[in-house]
């Protein structure tokens, strides 16, 4: 029964060709999949010809087997000896006898949408007591494939930022793709996805993410966006956000006066005290070059030990200042 069907198909094909109709006009669809597309400079594109499923026969008097992909017709041009350069083909067996042919496309003659007609060959041999007869037959199918030039998404420039911790900030990313098939932009921080912006395919896609005041830790923060097109080509853009530590005022404590008695103008009070700064980043810490008492530089003084976060002074001689005849004196500010 199956041999009869093949014979009828071959007869119809021959009639169509004599009538001026193309083989692709009569060929059945190679697959039910749609939107078949691949691009240059990428991995070879495999298409399973699921509608061309067939079987092999191995018996005493009859052999029937898959004979390979005989030819690939692109438009009106037929390629029979081009395998390995532009295409290759074979079959996958889904059981001991049943197979599905497939074709692997590497490139097409030019970019654009093309109708491909595939000829699949079957080899047969029938033997009698007298002789064996060998024959080949071909069945064809067609499909529409789009071949495009490879493009990779890219981002418009976005500057790195330095902000205060109590300052809100919004980052705006804009991705572009000359292939007009951008699918999504994903924004992440520390491998955590913050936002995804999707598209059905476009040449430009914008995506933004905002951070509230005090939501980012002090120091280095990196926020990365990844743009991906319909073929899986992607590119990344990272923005460096440096968050400044809030600048807290130094605190003076542990003030003591060693000679805590009545002082006359011109006498020195021996004062001890501690200055501390809670800030931990150099741009906010104590500037020892500006540490002066009564215009005297005390950096490196024998009375004081100092660091960028702590100054401890002992028995610093400070001249008393009369307080309008009061029995007290004022210490100048540090």
Tab-separated table of C-alpha atoms in Angstrom:
chain	number	residue	atom	x	y	z
A	1	UNK	CA	0.000	0.000	0.000
A	2	UNK	CA	2.770	2.400	0.898
A	3	UNK	CA	4.588	1.633	-2.374
A	4	UNK	CA	1.431	2.523	-4.310
A	5	UNK	CA	1.184	5.894	-2.563
A	6	UNK	CA	4.818	6.686	-3.401
A	7	UNK	CA	4.177	5.823	-7.046
A	8	UNK	CA	1.153	8.119	-7.201
A	9	UNK	CA	3.111	10.949	-5.587
A	10	UNK	CA	5.916	10.537	-8.121
A	11	UNK	CA	3.361	10.607	-10.977
A	12	UNK	CA	1.752	13.800	-9.671
A	13	UNK	CA	5.158	15.436	-9.258
A	14	UNK	CA	6.166	14.601	-12.811
A	15	UNK	CA	2.857	15.970	-14.125
A	16	UNK	CA	3.332	19.190	-12.139
A	17	UNK	CA	6.821	19.725	-13.530
A	18	UNK	CA	5.627	19.168	-17.121
A	19	UNK	CA	2.825	21.676	-16.462
A	20	UNK	CA	5.248	24.382	-15.337
A	21	UNK	CA	4.512	24.159	-11.595
A	22	UNK	CA	7.468	24.140	-9.193
A	23	UNK	CA	8.215	21.215	-6.923
A	24	UNK	CA	7.951	23.458	-3.875
A	25	UNK	CA	4.408	24.432	-4.852
A	26	UNK	CA	3.273	20.808	-4.421
A	27	UNK	CA	5.681	19.666	-1.686
A	28	UNK	CA	4.154	19.141	1.710
A	29	UNK	CA	5.381	21.033	4.757
A	30	UNK	CA	8.611	19.610	6.180
A	31	UNK	CA	7.521	20.433	9.721
A	32	UNK	CA	4.588	21.975	11.536
A	33	UNK	CA	6.910	24.393	13.313
A	34	UNK	CA	6.667	28.019	12.257
A	35	UNK	CA	8.973	31.020	12.586
A	36	UNK	CA	12.008	29.065	11.439
A	37	UNK	CA	14.918	31.503	11.561
A	38	UNK	CA	18.656	31.605	12.175
A	39	UNK	CA	21.475	34.086	11.790
A	40	UNK	CA	24.971	34.341	10.420
A	41	UNK	CA	28.100	33.664	12.467
A	42	UNK	CA	26.156	31.468	14.860
A	43	UNK	CA	25.791	27.792	15.700
A	44	UNK	CA	24.400	25.606	12.869
A	45	UNK	CA	20.609	25.513	12.804
A	46	UNK	CA	19.038	22.054	12.943
A	47	UNK	CA	15.514	21.478	11.667
A	48	UNK	CA	13.831	18.097	12.182
A	49	UNK	CA	11.688	17.220	9.145
A	50	UNK	CA	8.995	15.668	11.319
A	51	UNK	CA	6.454	15.401	8.500
A	52	UNK	CA	8.901	13.261	6.522
A	53	UNK	CA	8.950	10.452	9.063
A	54	UNK	CA	9.527	7.118	7.312
A	55	UNK	CA	10.637	3.557	8.002
A	56	UNK	CA	13.243	1.034	6.904
A	57	UNK	CA	12.640	-2.592	5.913
A	58	UNK	CA	15.166	-5.377	6.303
A	59	UNK	CA	13.984	-8.816	5.142
A	60	UNK	CA	15.312	-11.739	3.127
A	61	UNK	CA	14.054	-10.482	-0.228
A	62	UNK	CA	13.564	-6.761	0.348
A	63	UNK	CA	15.665	-3.942	1.730
A	64	UNK	CA	14.478	-0.379	2.107
A	65	UNK	CA	16.538	2.268	3.895
A	66	UNK	CA	17.143	5.959	4.346
A	67	UNK	CA	19.358	7.234	1.544
A	68	UNK	CA	20.184	10.699	2.854
A	69	UNK	CA	19.259	14.267	1.987
A	70	UNK	CA	19.544	14.369	-1.804
A	71	UNK	CA	19.288	18.111	-2.370
A	72	UNK	CA	18.290	21.458	-0.939
A	73	UNK	CA	16.547	23.935	-3.182
A	74	UNK	CA	16.654	27.584	-2.136
A	75	UNK	CA	14.253	29.552	-4.289
A	76	UNK	CA	15.073	28.384	-7.797
A	77	UNK	CA	18.625	27.255	-7.053
A	78	UNK	CA	19.237	23.614	-6.171
A	79	UNK	CA	22.252	22.539	-4.119
A	80	UNK	CA	23.188	18.874	-4.361
A	81	UNK	CA	26.911	18.890	-3.631
A	82	UNK	CA	27.054	21.742	-1.153
A	83	UNK	CA	26.799	19.693	1.983
A	84	UNK	CA	29.345	20.590	4.633
A	85	UNK	CA	29.651	24.198	3.475
A	86	UNK	CA	26.105	25.523	3.669
A	87	UNK	CA	24.155	22.543	4.935
A	88	UNK	CA	24.328	18.923	6.039
A	89	UNK	CA	21.677	16.302	6.707
A	90	UNK	CA	20.966	12.911	8.207
A	91	UNK	CA	18.234	11.083	10.096
A	92	UNK	CA	17.451	10.256	13.710
A	93	UNK	CA	15.928	6.877	14.477
A	94	UNK	CA	13.056	6.926	16.943
A	95	UNK	CA	12.846	3.116	16.873
A	96	UNK	CA	14.679	0.261	15.171
A	97	UNK	CA	12.954	1.035	11.878
A	98	UNK	CA	11.293	4.457	12.056
A	99	UNK	CA	13.386	7.548	11.377
A	100	UNK	CA	12.974	11.306	11.035
A	101	UNK	CA	15.267	13.108	8.562
A	102	UNK	CA	16.836	16.392	9.626
A	103	UNK	CA	18.833	19.152	8.008
A	104	UNK	CA	21.456	21.411	9.552
A	105	UNK	CA	21.760	24.857	7.970
A	106	UNK	CA	24.995	26.804	8.296
A	107	UNK	CA	24.167	29.664	5.956
A	108	UNK	CA	21.971	30.589	2.988
A	109	UNK	CA	23.002	32.402	-0.206
A	110	UNK	CA	21.725	35.746	1.072
A	111	UNK	CA	19.888	37.329	3.985
A	112	UNK	CA	16.110	37.324	3.886
A	113	UNK	CA	13.170	34.912	3.911
A	114	UNK	CA	13.480	31.892	1.643
A	115	UNK	CA	11.426	28.871	0.663
A	116	UNK	CA	13.504	25.724	0.997
A	117	UNK	CA	12.551	22.499	-0.764
A	118	UNK	CA	14.215	19.398	0.653
A	119	UNK	CA	14.531	16.121	-1.260
A	120	UNK	CA	14.863	13.016	0.924
A	121	UNK	CA	16.162	9.883	-0.792
A	122	UNK	CA	15.159	6.275	-0.129
A	123	UNK	CA	17.201	3.326	-1.390
A	124	UNK	CA	15.524	-0.016	-2.126
A	125	UNK	CA	16.621	-3.463	-3.231
A	126	UNK	CA	14.303	-6.356	-4.129
A	127	UNK	CA	15.689	-9.792	-4.821
A	128	UNK	CA	14.170	-12.820	-6.510
A	129	UNK	CA	15.647	-16.218	-7.195
A	130	UNK	CA	16.973	-14.832	-10.466
A	131	UNK	CA	18.365	-11.353	-9.638
A	132	UNK	CA	18.235	-8.312	-7.404
A	133	UNK	CA	16.859	-4.989	-8.563
A	134	UNK	CA	18.024	-1.750	-6.953
A	135	UNK	CA	16.168	1.557	-7.106
A	136	UNK	CA	16.040	4.975	-5.515
A	137	UNK	CA	13.158	7.327	-4.925
A	138	UNK	CA	12.839	10.840	-3.577
A	139	UNK	CA	10.133	12.605	-1.639
A	140	UNK	CA	10.120	16.351	-1.151
A	141	UNK	CA	8.920	18.850	1.388
A	142	UNK	CA	9.155	22.612	1.736
A	143	UNK	CA	9.447	25.172	4.511
A	144	UNK	CA	9.997	28.898	4.901
A	145	UNK	CA	13.238	29.897	6.662
A	146	UNK	CA	14.483	33.396	7.504
A	147	UNK	CA	18.219	34.049	7.470
A	148	UNK	CA	19.414	37.256	9.132
A	149	UNK	CA	22.706	38.970	9.770
A	150	UNK	CA	23.915	38.562	13.340
A	151	UNK	CA	23.576	41.655	15.490
A	152	UNK	CA	24.396	42.089	19.159
A	153	UNK	CA	22.529	44.428	21.530
A	154	UNK	CA	24.394	47.393	22.997
A	155	UNK	CA	23.702	50.026	25.651
A	156	UNK	CA	23.750	53.774	25.349
A	157	UNK	CA	26.284	55.376	27.676
A	158	UNK	CA	25.331	55.688	31.342
A	159	UNK	CA	27.704	57.321	33.828
A	160	UNK	CA	28.989	55.945	37.103
A	161	UNK	CA	27.670	57.924	40.070
A	162	UNK	CA	28.806	59.084	43.498
A	163	UNK	CA	25.912	59.867	45.823
A	164	UNK	CA	25.157	60.560	49.465
A	165	UNK	CA	23.567	57.721	51.420
A	166	UNK	CA	20.501	59.849	52.175
A	167	UNK	CA	20.054	60.642	48.470
A	168	UNK	CA	17.573	58.656	46.297
A	169	UNK	CA	18.806	57.653	42.858
A	170	UNK	CA	17.314	56.223	39.639
A	171	UNK	CA	19.317	54.406	36.969
A	172	UNK	CA	17.990	54.489	33.404
A	173	UNK	CA	19.337	51.915	30.939
A	174	UNK	CA	18.596	52.056	27.202
A	175	UNK	CA	19.513	49.075	25.013
A	176	UNK	CA	19.670	49.138	21.217
A	177	UNK	CA	19.780	46.402	18.557
A	178	UNK	CA	20.184	46.984	14.822
A	179	UNK	CA	18.438	43.652	14.223
A	180	UNK	CA	15.229	45.083	15.735
A	181	UNK	CA	14.666	41.948	17.829
A	182	UNK	CA	15.422	43.018	21.411
A	183	UNK	CA	13.452	40.795	23.778
A	184	UNK	CA	14.330	41.887	27.308
A	185	UNK	CA	16.527	43.904	29.645
A	186	UNK	CA	17.202	42.451	33.102
A	187	UNK	CA	18.639	44.616	35.914
A	188	UNK	CA	20.475	42.870	38.756
A	189	UNK	CA	22.517	43.736	41.835
A	190	UNK	CA	24.638	41.166	43.677
A	191	UNK	CA	23.099	38.430	41.471
A	192	UNK	CA	19.590	39.429	42.620
A	193	UNK	CA	17.109	40.349	39.905
A	194	UNK	CA	15.660	43.794	40.510
A	195	UNK	CA	13.588	44.379	37.370
A	196	UNK	CA	12.860	42.858	33.949
A	197	UNK	CA	11.573	44.817	30.948
A	198	UNK	CA	10.211	42.709	28.068
A	199	UNK	CA	9.405	43.306	24.406
A	200	UNK	CA	8.064	41.287	21.473
A	201	UNK	CA	11.011	42.505	19.399
A	202	UNK	CA	12.202	46.082	19.011
A	203	UNK	CA	15.235	48.181	18.121
A	204	UNK	CA	15.233	50.091	21.428
A	205	UNK	CA	14.231	49.058	24.938
A	206	UNK	CA	14.545	51.167	28.090
A	207	UNK	CA	14.493	49.891	31.645
A	208	UNK	CA	14.987	51.773	34.929
A	209	UNK	CA	15.363	50.958	38.595
A	210	UNK	CA	15.203	53.279	41.594
A	211	UNK	CA	16.805	53.165	45.042
A	212	UNK	CA	15.278	55.011	47.977
A	213	UNK	CA	17.352	57.162	50.313
A	214	UNK	CA	19.440	55.121	52.777
A	215	UNK	CA	18.618	51.852	50.949
A	216	UNK	CA	22.137	51.315	49.609
A	217	UNK	CA	25.117	50.434	51.811
A	218	UNK	CA	28.036	52.807	52.112
A	219	UNK	CA	30.830	52.158	49.639
A	220	UNK	CA	30.913	50.368	46.284
A	221	UNK	CA	27.688	49.195	44.685
A	222	UNK	CA	27.438	47.669	41.202
A	223	UNK	CA	24.142	47.528	39.313
A	224	UNK	CA	24.202	45.503	36.086
A	225	UNK	CA	21.794	45.393	33.155
A	226	UNK	CA	21.747	42.583	30.561
A	227	UNK	CA	20.073	43.035	27.164
A	228	UNK	CA	19.094	39.921	25.180
A	229	UNK	CA	17.689	39.554	21.655
A	230	UNK	CA	15.467	36.833	20.181
A	231	UNK	CA	18.490	34.703	19.211
A	232	UNK	CA	19.933	34.781	22.720
A	233	UNK	CA	22.700	37.269	21.896
A	234	UNK	CA	23.311	39.439	24.939
A	235	UNK	CA	25.466	42.237	26.296
A	236	UNK	CA	25.965	43.669	29.778
A	237	UNK	CA	26.395	47.145	31.215
A	238	UNK	CA	27.421	47.750	34.824
A	239	UNK	CA	27.064	51.058	36.667
A	240	UNK	CA	29.310	51.777	39.642
A	241	UNK	CA	27.408	53.540	42.416
A	242	UNK	CA	29.652	54.827	45.173
A	243	UNK	CA	27.641	55.768	48.262
A	244	UNK	CA	29.279	58.308	50.548
A	245	UNK	CA	29.188	57.777	54.289
A	246	UNK	CA	27.167	60.454	56.160
A	247	UNK	CA	29.606	62.964	57.671
A	248	UNK	CA	29.036	63.032	61.432
A	249	UNK	CA	30.495	65.786	63.620
A	250	UNK	CA	33.372	64.779	65.933
A	251	UNK	CA	32.556	64.514	69.643
A	252	UNK	CA	34.696	65.913	72.500
A	253	UNK	CA	34.497	64.016	75.791
A	254	UNK	CA	36.362	63.185	78.994
A	255	UNK	CA	37.350	66.808	79.597
A	256	UNK	CA	39.353	67.227	82.829
A	257	UNK	CA	41.363	70.118	84.292
A	258	UNK	CA	44.358	69.035	86.370
A	259	UNK	CA	44.972	72.329	88.208
A	260	UNK	CA	41.319	73.027	88.853
A	261	UNK	CA	41.763	76.043	91.122
A	262	UNK	CA	41.411	79.761	90.706
A	263	UNK	CA	43.575	80.928	87.845
A	264	UNK	CA	44.779	84.378	87.114
A	265	UNK	CA	44.966	85.789	83.613
A	266	UNK	CA	48.049	84.415	81.938
A	267	UNK	CA	48.048	81.214	83.967
A	268	UNK	CA	47.762	77.916	82.098
A	269	UNK	CA	45.094	75.345	82.714
A	270	UNK	CA	46.327	71.776	82.150
A	271	UNK	CA	43.491	70.230	80.204
A	272	UNK	CA	42.958	66.644	79.086
A	273	UNK	CA	40.287	65.552	76.636
A	274	UNK	CA	39.355	63.049	73.929
A	275	UNK	CA	38.024	63.747	70.427
A	276	UNK	CA	36.383	60.861	68.565
A	277	UNK	CA	34.931	60.527	65.068
A	278	UNK	CA	32.459	57.751	64.223
A	279	UNK	CA	33.153	57.967	60.505
A	280	UNK	CA	35.136	55.112	58.985
A	281	UNK	CA	35.932	56.457	55.526
A	282	UNK	CA	38.924	58.674	54.926
A	283	UNK	CA	36.966	61.438	53.181
A	284	UNK	CA	34.961	62.023	56.397
A	285	UNK	CA	37.558	61.307	59.098
A	286	UNK	CA	39.530	63.733	61.238
A	287	UNK	CA	41.945	65.984	59.376
A	288	UNK	CA	44.961	66.038	61.705
A	289	UNK	CA	46.588	68.860	59.757
A	290	UNK	CA	43.824	71.221	60.921
A	291	UNK	CA	43.950	70.198	64.616
A	292	UNK	CA	44.972	73.364	66.418
A	293	UNK	CA	44.461	74.881	69.865
A	294	UNK	CA	44.887	78.652	70.113
A	295	UNK	CA	46.319	78.561	66.595
A	296	UNK	CA	49.003	76.083	67.716
A	297	UNK	CA	49.381	72.921	65.642
A	298	UNK	CA	49.190	69.861	67.888
A	299	UNK	CA	49.727	67.162	65.274
A	300	UNK	CA	52.687	65.161	66.541
A	301	UNK	CA	52.667	66.997	69.896
A	302	UNK	CA	53.997	65.191	72.980
A	303	UNK	CA	50.734	66.091	74.700
A	304	UNK	CA	48.534	64.292	72.147
A	305	UNK	CA	48.277	60.961	70.415
A	306	UNK	CA	46.158	60.965	67.312
A	307	UNK	CA	44.659	58.932	64.485
A	308	UNK	CA	42.039	59.679	61.876
A	309	UNK	CA	39.297	58.505	64.266
A	310	UNK	CA	40.615	59.475	67.707
A	311	UNK	CA	42.649	62.253	69.359
A	312	UNK	CA	43.643	61.963	73.025
A	313	UNK	CA	45.389	64.891	74.701
A	314	UNK	CA	46.823	65.020	78.229
A	315	UNK	CA	47.820	68.113	80.261
A	316	UNK	CA	47.613	70.515	77.363
A	317	UNK	CA	48.518	73.992	78.653
A	318	UNK	CA	45.714	76.358	77.724
A	319	UNK	CA	45.789	80.009	78.767
A	320	UNK	CA	42.862	81.105	80.905
A	321	UNK	CA	40.602	83.826	79.568
A	322	UNK	CA	38.867	86.080	82.128
A	323	UNK	CA	35.133	85.965	81.961
A	324	UNK	CA	34.312	89.624	82.682
A	325	UNK	CA	35.571	89.462	86.276
A	326	UNK	CA	33.884	86.158	86.983
A	327	UNK	CA	35.685	83.567	89.063
A	328	UNK	CA	36.010	81.362	85.964
A	329	UNK	CA	37.764	81.103	82.643
A	330	UNK	CA	36.823	79.998	79.134
A	331	UNK	CA	38.655	77.381	77.126
A	332	UNK	CA	39.044	78.286	73.473
A	333	UNK	CA	37.322	75.953	71.040
A	334	UNK	CA	39.310	73.159	69.394
